[in-house]
mmCIF file of C-alpha atoms and ligand atoms in Angstrom:
data_model
loop_
_atom_site.group_PDB
_atom_site.id
_atom_site.type_symbol
_atom_site.label_atom_id
_atom_site.label_comp_id
_atom_site.label_asym_id
_atom_site.label_seq_id
_atom_site.Cartn_x
_atom_site.Cartn_y
_atom_site.Cartn_z
ATOM 1 C CA MET W 1 120.362 203.652 111.582
ATOM 2 C CA LYS W 2 117.971 204.543 108.541
ATOM 3 C CA GLU W 3 119.182 203.191 105.694
ATOM 4 C CA ALA W 4 118.330 206.103 102.404
ATOM 5 C CA ASN W 5 117.132 203.846 99.758
ATOM 6 C CA ARG W 6 115.832 200.663 101.692
ATOM 7 C CA LEU W 7 113.388 198.537 100.729
ATOM 8 C CA GLN W 8 110.456 197.161 102.273
ATOM 9 C CA GLY W 9 109.475 193.174 101.468
ATOM 10 C CA ILE W 10 108.250 189.971 102.719
ATOM 11 C CA VAL W 11 110.507 186.608 102.818
ATOM 12 C CA ILE W 12 108.936 183.991 100.477
ATOM 13 C CA ARG W 13 112.279 181.452 100.435
ATOM 14 C CA ALA W 14 114.684 180.164 102.984
ATOM 15 C CA SER W 15 117.865 178.581 103.087
ATOM 16 C CA ALA W 16 121.551 178.456 104.741
ATOM 17 C CA GLY W 17 122.107 182.638 105.270
ATOM 18 C CA ASN W 18 119.418 183.471 101.845
ATOM 19 C CA TYR W 19 116.316 184.215 101.514
ATOM 20 C CA THR W 20 114.506 185.138 98.483
ATOM 21 C CA VAL W 21 112.801 188.292 99.406
ATOM 22 C CA PHE W 22 109.407 189.640 96.990
ATOM 23 C CA HIS W 23 108.846 193.325 96.486
ATOM 24 C CA ASN W 24 107.074 194.924 94.133
ATOM 25 C CA GLY W 25 106.357 192.116 91.833
ATOM 26 C CA ARG W 26 109.606 191.048 91.877
ATOM 27 C CA GLU W 27 112.603 188.367 93.489
ATOM 28 C CA VAL W 28 115.063 190.094 95.262
ATOM 29 C CA LEU W 29 118.414 187.111 96.324
ATOM 30 C CA CYS W 30 118.975 188.830 100.137
ATOM 31 C CA THR W 31 122.085 187.737 103.566
ATOM 32 C CA LEU W 32 121.574 189.291 106.208
ATOM 33 C CA ARG W 33 123.432 191.973 107.960
ATOM 34 C CA GLY W 34 126.595 190.472 110.001
ATOM 35 C CA ASN W 35 125.611 191.878 112.844
ATOM 36 C CA LEU W 36 121.658 191.550 112.511
ATOM 37 C CA LYS W 37 121.631 188.103 113.572
ATOM 38 C CA LYS W 38 122.773 188.316 117.698
ATOM 39 C CA GLU W 39 120.154 191.337 117.430
ATOM 40 C CA LEU W 40 117.198 189.573 116.037
ATOM 41 C CA VAL W 41 117.420 186.834 118.492
ATOM 42 C CA MET W 42 117.833 189.195 121.061
ATOM 43 C CA THR W 43 114.649 190.998 120.493
ATOM 44 C CA GLU W 44 112.419 187.370 120.401
ATOM 45 C CA SER W 45 113.034 186.303 123.460
ATOM 46 C CA ALA W 46 112.234 189.694 124.341
ATOM 47 C CA SER W 47 108.757 190.950 123.901
ATOM 48 C CA ARG W 48 106.487 189.146 120.300
ATOM 49 C CA ALA W 49 107.887 186.135 120.782
ATOM 50 C CA PRO W 50 104.066 183.480 121.311
ATOM 51 C CA ARG W 51 103.479 181.683 124.353
ATOM 52 C CA VAL W 52 105.733 178.867 123.681
ATOM 53 C CA ILE W 53 108.956 180.265 122.847
ATOM 54 C CA GLN W 54 108.628 182.214 125.838
ATOM 55 C CA ALA W 55 107.568 179.782 128.416
ATOM 56 C CA LYS W 56 111.088 177.576 127.626
ATOM 57 C CA ARG W 57 112.790 180.274 126.367
ATOM 58 C CA LYS W 58 114.543 177.784 123.643
ATOM 59 C CA ARG W 59 117.403 179.706 121.300
ATOM 60 C CA LEU W 60 116.110 180.358 118.255
ATOM 61 C CA THR W 61 117.724 179.030 115.307
ATOM 62 C CA ASN W 62 117.035 181.295 112.029
ATOM 63 C CA PRO W 63 116.419 184.655 112.812
ATOM 64 C CA VAL W 64 115.205 185.539 110.096
ATOM 65 C CA ALA W 65 112.325 183.010 108.675
ATOM 66 C CA VAL W 66 109.760 182.481 105.362
ATOM 67 C CA GLY W 67 107.083 184.703 105.976
ATOM 68 C CA ASP W 68 108.688 187.516 108.004
ATOM 69 C CA THR W 69 109.031 191.447 106.693
ATOM 70 C CA VAL W 70 112.111 192.757 106.251
ATOM 71 C CA TRP W 71 113.766 195.596 105.243
ATOM 72 C CA PHE W 72 116.647 195.406 102.460
ATOM 73 C CA HIS W 73 118.624 197.257 100.144
ATOM 74 C CA TYR W 74 119.624 195.730 96.795
ATOM 75 C CA THR W 75 123.781 194.982 96.286
ATOM 76 C CA THR W 76 123.460 194.918 92.251
ATOM 77 C CA SER W 77 120.402 194.626 90.337
ATOM 78 C CA HIS W 78 118.870 191.490 91.292
ATOM 79 C CA GLN W 79 120.254 191.153 95.317
ATOM 80 C CA GLY W 80 119.977 192.515 98.379
ATOM 81 C CA VAL W 81 121.135 192.295 102.084
ATOM 82 C CA ILE W 82 118.467 192.185 104.805
ATOM 83 C CA THR W 83 118.815 195.279 108.065
ATOM 84 C CA GLU W 84 116.152 194.688 109.301
ATOM 85 C CA VAL W 85 112.263 192.749 110.406
ATOM 86 C CA GLU W 86 109.305 193.732 111.380
ATOM 87 C CA PRO W 87 108.420 192.448 114.617
ATOM 88 C CA ARG W 88 106.458 189.464 114.086
ATOM 89 C CA ARG W 89 102.445 188.653 114.040
ATOM 90 C CA SER W 90 102.171 184.801 114.319
ATOM 91 C CA ALA W 91 104.487 182.158 114.012
ATOM 92 C CA VAL W 92 104.513 178.707 114.565
ATOM 93 C CA VAL W 93 107.501 177.353 115.305
ATOM 94 C CA ARG W 94 108.963 173.899 116.075
ATOM 95 C CA PHE W 95 111.251 172.164 119.099
ATOM 96 C CA ILE W 96 113.972 170.035 117.481
ATOM 97 C CA PRO W 97 115.122 167.905 120.672
ATOM 98 C CA ARG W 98 118.820 167.381 119.948
ATOM 99 C CA THR W 99 119.615 170.482 119.537
ATOM 100 C CA LYS W 100 116.746 172.009 122.441
ATOM 101 C CA GLU W 101 116.799 174.700 119.244
ATOM 102 C CA VAL W 102 113.073 176.557 118.406
ATOM 103 C CA GLN W 103 113.327 176.952 115.049
ATOM 104 C CA VAL W 104 110.810 179.255 113.703
ATOM 105 C CA ILE W 105 108.980 177.102 110.494
ATOM 106 C CA VAL W 106 106.639 180.686 109.307
ATOM 107 C CA ALA W 107 106.071 183.387 110.582
ATOM 108 C CA ASN W 108 103.135 186.578 109.917
ATOM 109 C CA ILE W 109 100.701 183.361 109.377
ATOM 110 C CA ASP W 110 96.767 184.885 108.828
ATOM 111 C CA LEU W 111 95.222 181.983 108.456
ATOM 112 C CA LEU W 112 95.172 177.948 109.069
ATOM 113 C CA LEU W 113 93.813 176.264 106.836
ATOM 114 C CA ILE W 114 92.686 173.624 108.578
ATOM 115 C CA VAL W 115 91.708 170.290 106.502
ATOM 116 C CA PHE W 116 89.665 167.643 106.338
ATOM 117 C CA SER W 117 87.550 165.803 104.076
ATOM 118 C CA VAL W 118 83.999 164.756 104.830
ATOM 119 C CA LEU W 119 84.486 160.441 102.837
ATOM 120 C CA GLU W 120 88.121 159.013 101.902
ATOM 121 C CA PRO W 121 89.486 159.500 104.723
ATOM 122 C CA ARG W 122 86.743 160.727 106.809
ATOM 123 C CA LEU W 123 86.761 163.241 109.097
ATOM 124 C CA ASP W 124 88.691 162.412 112.357
ATOM 125 C CA PRO W 125 86.655 165.344 114.805
ATOM 126 C CA TRP W 126 89.197 164.060 117.319
ATOM 127 C CA GLN W 127 92.313 164.681 115.024
ATOM 128 C CA LEU W 128 90.753 168.280 114.093
ATOM 129 C CA ASP W 129 90.326 169.132 117.502
ATOM 130 C CA ARG W 130 94.155 168.851 117.764
ATOM 131 C CA PHE W 131 94.410 170.956 115.565
ATOM 132 C CA LEU W 132 92.256 173.375 116.853
ATOM 133 C CA VAL W 133 94.469 173.382 120.369
ATOM 134 C CA ALA W 134 97.628 173.864 118.171
ATOM 135 C CA ALA W 135 95.752 176.774 116.137
ATOM 136 C CA TYR W 136 95.015 178.558 119.346
ATOM 137 C CA ALA W 137 98.700 177.384 120.957
ATOM 138 C CA ASN W 138 100.500 179.747 117.986
ATOM 139 C CA GLY W 139 97.749 182.054 117.978
ATOM 140 C CA LEU W 140 96.535 181.665 113.979
ATOM 141 C CA HIS W 141 92.712 182.053 112.800
ATOM 142 C CA PRO W 142 91.146 178.519 112.375
ATOM 143 C CA LEU W 143 90.033 177.711 108.804
ATOM 144 C CA ILE W 144 87.898 174.351 108.710
ATOM 145 C CA VAL W 145 88.597 172.883 105.447
ATOM 146 C CA VAL W 146 86.196 170.352 104.537
ATOM 147 C CA ASN W 147 86.633 169.427 101.131
ATOM 148 C CA LYS W 148 85.167 166.269 98.460
ATOM 149 C CA CYS W 149 81.459 167.400 99.443
ATOM 150 C CA ASP W 150 80.396 165.588 95.813
ATOM 151 C CA LEU W 151 80.754 162.367 98.501
ATOM 152 C CA PRO W 152 77.557 162.198 101.227
ATOM 153 C CA ILE W 153 77.937 163.546 104.075
ATOM 154 C CA GLU W 154 77.123 160.894 106.908
ATOM 155 C CA PRO W 155 74.880 161.913 109.163
ATOM 156 C CA GLN W 156 76.983 161.720 111.949
ATOM 157 C CA THR W 157 80.191 163.762 110.148
ATOM 158 C CA GLU W 158 77.106 166.391 109.282
ATOM 159 C CA ASN W 159 77.106 166.428 112.494
ATOM 160 C CA HIS W 160 79.967 167.173 114.545
ATOM 161 C CA LEU W 161 80.278 170.011 111.613
ATOM 162 C CA GLN W 162 77.192 171.676 113.308
ATOM 163 C CA VAL W 163 79.063 171.997 116.222
ATOM 164 C CA TYR W 164 82.109 173.501 115.155
ATOM 165 C CA SER W 165 80.547 175.758 113.877
ATOM 166 C CA SER W 166 78.065 176.395 117.004
ATOM 167 C CA ALA W 167 81.109 176.631 118.733
ATOM 168 C CA GLY W 168 82.173 179.769 116.825
ATOM 169 C CA TYR W 169 84.630 178.453 114.249
ATOM 170 C CA GLU W 170 84.157 179.406 110.500
ATOM 171 C CA VAL W 171 83.978 176.315 108.433
ATOM 172 C CA ILE W 172 83.742 176.198 104.850
ATOM 173 C CA ARG W 173 82.278 173.321 102.993
ATOM 174 C CA VAL W 174 84.622 172.799 99.390
ATOM 175 C CA SER W 175 84.849 170.098 96.444
ATOM 176 C CA ALA W 176 88.018 170.797 94.856
ATOM 177 C CA THR W 177 87.498 168.550 91.924
ATOM 178 C CA ARG W 178 83.948 169.529 91.407
ATOM 179 C CA GLY W 179 84.920 173.644 92.297
ATOM 180 C CA ASP W 180 82.198 173.875 94.485
ATOM 181 C CA ASN W 181 83.322 177.513 97.011
ATOM 182 C CA ILE W 182 86.700 177.900 95.398
ATOM 183 C CA ASP W 183 86.372 181.220 94.344
ATOM 184 C CA LEU W 184 84.364 182.447 98.090
ATOM 185 C CA LEU W 185 87.885 180.841 98.955
ATOM 186 C CA ARG W 186 90.037 182.352 97.735
ATOM 187 C CA GLU W 187 88.177 186.092 98.093
ATOM 188 C CA ARG W 188 87.917 184.627 101.990
ATOM 189 C CA LEU W 189 92.576 184.259 100.989
ATOM 190 C CA ARG W 190 92.689 188.081 99.662
ATOM 191 C CA GLY W 191 95.328 189.866 101.725
ATOM 192 C CA GLN W 192 96.497 187.410 104.192
ATOM 193 C CA ILE W 193 99.628 184.648 104.445
ATOM 194 C CA SER W 194 97.348 181.639 105.029
ATOM 195 C CA ALA W 195 99.269 177.924 105.863
ATOM 196 C CA VAL W 196 97.321 174.580 105.245
ATOM 197 C CA CYS W 197 97.070 171.370 107.027
ATOM 198 C CA GLY W 198 95.245 168.750 107.565
ATOM 199 C CA PRO W 199 96.082 165.131 107.176
ATOM 200 C CA SER W 200 97.451 163.403 104.033
ATOM 201 C CA GLY W 201 94.862 162.202 101.081
ATOM 202 C CA VAL W 202 91.710 164.852 102.812
ATOM 203 C CA GLY W 203 92.972 166.815 99.517
ATOM 204 C CA LYS W 204 95.199 169.836 100.511
ATOM 205 C CA SER W 205 97.047 169.864 97.342
ATOM 206 C CA SER W 206 93.926 169.501 94.433
ATOM 207 C CA ILE W 207 91.862 172.638 96.954
ATOM 208 C CA LEU W 208 95.856 174.779 96.101
ATOM 209 C CA ASN W 209 95.253 173.390 92.427
ATOM 210 C CA ALA W 210 92.149 174.765 91.665
ATOM 211 C CA LEU W 211 92.918 177.856 94.465
ATOM 212 C CA GLN W 212 94.996 178.634 91.897
ATOM 213 C CA PRO W 213 94.970 176.708 87.778
ATOM 214 C CA GLY W 214 98.386 176.717 86.296
ATOM 215 C CA LEU W 215 100.043 175.288 90.006
ATOM 216 C CA GLY W 216 100.777 171.723 89.242
ATOM 217 C CA LEU W 217 101.164 170.726 92.501
ATOM 218 C CA ARG W 218 100.773 166.226 92.163
ATOM 219 C CA VAL W 219 98.088 165.450 93.851
ATOM 220 C CA GLY W 220 97.881 162.184 95.807
ATOM 221 C CA GLN W 221 101.283 162.376 96.954
ATOM 222 C CA VAL W 222 101.715 160.601 99.968
ATOM 223 C CA SER W 223 105.644 162.065 100.736
ATOM 224 C CA GLU W 224 105.222 165.214 101.914
ATOM 225 C CA THR W 225 108.360 165.933 104.146
ATOM 226 C CA THR W 226 110.802 167.940 103.541
ATOM 227 C CA HIS W 227 113.161 167.749 101.015
ATOM 228 C CA LYS W 228 115.786 165.090 101.539
ATOM 229 C CA GLY W 229 118.926 164.456 99.550
ATOM 230 C CA ARG W 230 118.728 167.822 98.805
ATOM 231 C CA HIS W 231 121.054 170.464 99.751
ATOM 232 C CA THR W 232 118.496 172.852 101.226
ATOM 233 C CA THR W 233 116.228 171.898 103.864
ATOM 234 C CA THR W 234 113.445 173.405 103.076
ATOM 235 C CA LEU W 235 111.108 174.043 106.143
ATOM 236 C CA ALA W 236 108.355 176.585 104.208
ATOM 237 C CA GLN W 237 107.977 178.577 101.811
ATOM 238 C CA LEU W 238 105.646 181.570 100.142
ATOM 239 C CA ILE W 239 103.325 180.768 96.516
ATOM 240 C CA ARG W 240 101.752 183.421 95.622
ATOM 241 C CA MET W 241 97.953 183.071 95.085
ATOM 242 C CA GLY W 242 96.846 186.052 92.879
ATOM 243 C CA GLU W 243 97.541 189.452 93.520
ATOM 244 C CA ASP W 244 98.304 189.469 97.379
ATOM 245 C CA SER W 245 97.483 185.664 98.424
ATOM 246 C CA TRP W 246 99.728 184.035 100.358
ATOM 247 C CA ILE W 247 99.954 180.229 100.702
ATOM 248 C CA ALA W 248 102.780 179.093 102.688
ATOM 249 C CA ASP W 249 103.557 175.307 101.624
ATOM 250 C CA THR W 250 104.968 174.294 104.996
ATOM 251 C CA PRO W 251 106.109 170.212 104.657
ATOM 252 C CA GLY W 252 107.402 170.165 108.452
ATOM 253 C CA MET W 253 103.311 171.667 109.969
ATOM 254 C CA ARG W 254 101.782 168.962 108.593
ATOM 255 C CA ASN W 255 100.909 167.600 112.030
ATOM 256 C CA LEU W 256 101.133 170.687 113.896
ATOM 257 C CA GLU W 257 103.069 169.013 117.669
ATOM 258 C CA LEU W 258 101.606 170.416 120.661
ATOM 259 C CA TRP W 259 105.216 170.418 122.369
ATOM 260 C CA ALA W 260 105.494 172.738 125.611
ATOM 261 C CA VAL W 261 101.672 173.351 125.875
ATOM 262 C CA ASP W 262 99.842 173.935 128.968
ATOM 263 C CA ALA W 263 96.165 172.072 130.121
ATOM 264 C CA GLN W 264 95.026 175.719 130.400
ATOM 265 C CA THR W 265 96.043 176.660 127.320
ATOM 266 C CA VAL W 266 93.618 173.483 126.182
ATOM 267 C CA TRP W 267 91.245 174.108 128.306
ATOM 268 C CA GLU W 268 90.916 178.341 126.310
ATOM 269 C CA ALA W 269 91.321 176.834 122.802
ATOM 270 C CA PHE W 270 87.629 175.400 122.626
ATOM 271 C CA PRO W 271 85.746 178.622 122.719
ATOM 272 C CA GLU W 272 82.728 177.447 123.643
ATOM 273 C CA ILE W 273 84.412 175.975 126.893
ATOM 274 C CA ARG W 274 86.031 178.979 127.960
ATOM 275 C CA PRO W 275 83.373 180.908 129.101
ATOM 276 C CA TYR W 276 83.327 178.594 131.851
ATOM 277 C CA LEU W 277 86.476 178.381 132.712
ATOM 278 C CA ASP W 278 86.468 181.265 135.909
ATOM 279 C CA LYS W 279 83.292 179.292 136.597
ATOM 280 C CA CYS W 280 83.984 176.485 138.726
ATOM 281 C CA TYR W 281 84.308 176.329 142.496
ATOM 282 C CA PHE W 282 87.606 175.265 142.689
ATOM 283 C CA PRO W 283 90.580 178.081 140.776
ATOM 284 C CA ASP W 284 92.875 175.065 139.807
ATOM 285 C CA CYS W 285 90.096 173.123 138.670
ATOM 286 C CA GLN W 286 90.619 170.173 135.865
ATOM 287 C CA HIS W 287 87.077 169.757 135.069
ATOM 288 C CA ASP W 288 87.830 166.674 135.635
ATOM 289 C CA THR W 289 86.153 164.619 138.564
ATOM 290 C CA GLU W 290 86.232 167.828 141.013
ATOM 291 C CA PRO W 291 82.307 168.821 142.530
ATOM 292 C CA ASP W 292 80.997 172.263 141.497
ATOM 293 C CA CYS W 293 82.606 172.542 138.530
ATOM 294 C CA ALA W 294 81.185 174.759 135.787
ATOM 295 C CA VAL W 295 81.954 173.153 133.085
ATOM 296 C CA LYS W 296 80.852 169.486 133.263
ATOM 297 C CA GLU W 297 77.625 171.600 134.042
ATOM 298 C CA ALA W 298 76.962 172.971 131.109
ATOM 299 C CA VAL W 299 78.229 169.686 129.103
ATOM 300 C CA GLU W 300 75.158 167.959 131.855
ATOM 301 C CA GLU W 301 72.780 171.051 130.294
ATOM 302 C CA GLY W 302 74.349 170.474 126.596
ATOM 303 C CA LYS W 303 75.592 173.631 126.443
ATOM 304 C CA ILE W 304 78.957 172.354 126.139
ATOM 305 C CA ASP W 305 79.111 169.200 122.980
ATOM 306 C CA ARG W 306 79.759 165.864 124.733
ATOM 307 C CA ARG W 307 82.225 164.984 122.669
ATOM 308 C CA ARG W 308 83.737 168.249 123.105
ATOM 309 C CA TYR W 309 84.791 168.681 126.160
ATOM 310 C CA GLU W 310 86.266 164.660 126.281
ATOM 311 C CA SER W 311 88.350 166.312 123.723
ATOM 312 C CA ALA W 312 89.440 168.366 125.743
ATOM 313 C CA LEU W 313 90.018 166.760 128.268
ATOM 314 C CA SER W 314 92.377 163.715 126.894
ATOM 315 C CA LEU W 315 94.982 166.655 125.429
ATOM 316 C CA ALA W 316 94.908 168.710 128.367
ATOM 317 C CA LYS W 317 95.601 165.400 130.025
ATOM 318 C CA GLU W 318 98.546 164.812 127.500
ATOM 319 C CA SER W 319 99.663 168.463 127.811
ATOM 320 C CA ALA W 320 100.147 168.000 131.119
ATOM 321 C CA GLU W 321 101.518 164.990 131.328
ATOM 322 C CA SER W 322 104.565 166.507 128.684
ATOM 323 C CA GLY W 323 104.899 170.238 130.661
HETATM 324 N N1 GDP Q 401 86.058 162.654 95.801
HETATM 325 C C1 GDP Q 401 87.198 164.076 95.856
HETATM 326 N N2 GDP Q 401 87.938 163.831 95.174
HETATM 327 C C2 GDP Q 401 89.312 164.261 95.280
HETATM 328 C C3 GDP Q 401 88.944 166.296 96.466
HETATM 329 N N3 GDP Q 401 90.046 166.061 95.936
HETATM 330 C C4 GDP Q 401 91.138 165.961 96.313
HETATM 331 N N4 GDP Q 401 90.107 164.598 95.566
HETATM 332 C C5 GDP Q 401 91.191 162.999 95.973
HETATM 333 O O1 GDP Q 401 91.892 162.698 97.203
HETATM 334 C C6 GDP Q 401 92.869 161.878 97.120
HETATM 335 C C7 GDP Q 401 94.612 162.736 98.001
HETATM 336 O O2 GDP Q 401 94.401 164.335 96.852
HETATM 337 P P1 GDP Q 401 95.290 165.337 97.922
HETATM 338 O O3 GDP Q 401 95.360 166.710 97.138
HETATM 339 O O4 GDP Q 401 97.380 164.566 96.693
HETATM 340 O O5 GDP Q 401 95.319 165.255 98.665
HETATM 341 P P2 GDP Q 401 96.189 165.316 100.421
HETATM 342 O O6 GDP Q 401 97.530 164.629 100.205
HETATM 343 O O7 GDP Q 401 95.693 166.333 101.264
HETATM 344 O O8 GDP Q 401 97.654 166.623 99.562
HETATM 345 C C8 GDP Q 401 93.431 162.341 95.128
HETATM 346 O O9 GDP Q 401 92.836 160.835 94.374
HETATM 347 C C9 GDP Q 401 91.942 163.574 95.065
HETATM 348 O O10 GDP Q 401 91.989 163.287 93.575
HETATM 349 C C10 GDP Q 401 87.135 166.582 95.754
HETATM 350 O O11 GDP Q 401 87.146 166.721 96.146
HETATM 351 N N5 GDP Q 401 86.162 164.969 95.826
HETATM 352 MG MG1 MG Q 402 99.521 166.968 98.618
HETATM 353 ZN ZN1 ZN Q 403 86.124 172.926 136.347
#
């Protein structure tokens, strides 16, 4: 049954049964219609859920998450009730060991900004690969943002960046403090919901401040953990960037976890390795010690960067052990 005055909006904050829905330039404080919760949990395990959820069939704690497109209607001039949730395009989830539940941190992210800096701290390609695999496993399009390009780039780092570009990744070099390429980045984010991740100190907050002057995020703050000591457990919120861009501020997502990612998914996550995966002699080749491995041959021929191969092998082994 469709309600007459229903409107569509996007959930920008969520806490303890209260949802802030953004609609037509306004924030509407909403609750969930009574039995919506049960219905949603069932839909989630049925079809649109990312493979990580399907694989383990964990229970979802939050049926409506930040980033969801919802239908609601007003109950007062500034309050409303959510009656329906649109299917998700993507979901970043985390597993809560204690309750064995899966929590959606943020839904419908189009773009994952993976921020590193050339120096202070120096770009760590192994850590970057880990983020890229997590992005792939969560169904997010990665955008590698290399910050602090006002500082000198070492040849080794330059080489790493070339490898990522050749592999097909989108790489944008910026300087938050000097402003290099900030307009380009802002343009790239237009019309999308983006999330930001990356190690601490690389300039994530600085980049967001540069993108949106007046945002006033604190720079040089290491502690980005969940807002302890407050009653609200803020998993995430969407920050509006201009007309139709949203940035997800997700304290719990600074280090994406690789739980429930299987070895095959790890290998597939490497775009330059993907074409060789079904060309090995053994169908179940682990691309390690097996003979006639198309992946290793491509490495020997210089078609796949050796460090990237070693990175994939090590992450695949790690996931095989944890899975
Ligand atoms: N040289 C340089 N330093 C930067 C740049 N962006 C940020 N920083 C500095 O890097 C440090 C960490 O920045 P912050 O934005 O807090 O990083 P976050 O931990 O990733 O949020 C601060 O001292 C910033 O002033 C940049 O483009 N160039
Ligand atoms: Mg910060
Ligand atoms: Zn192989």
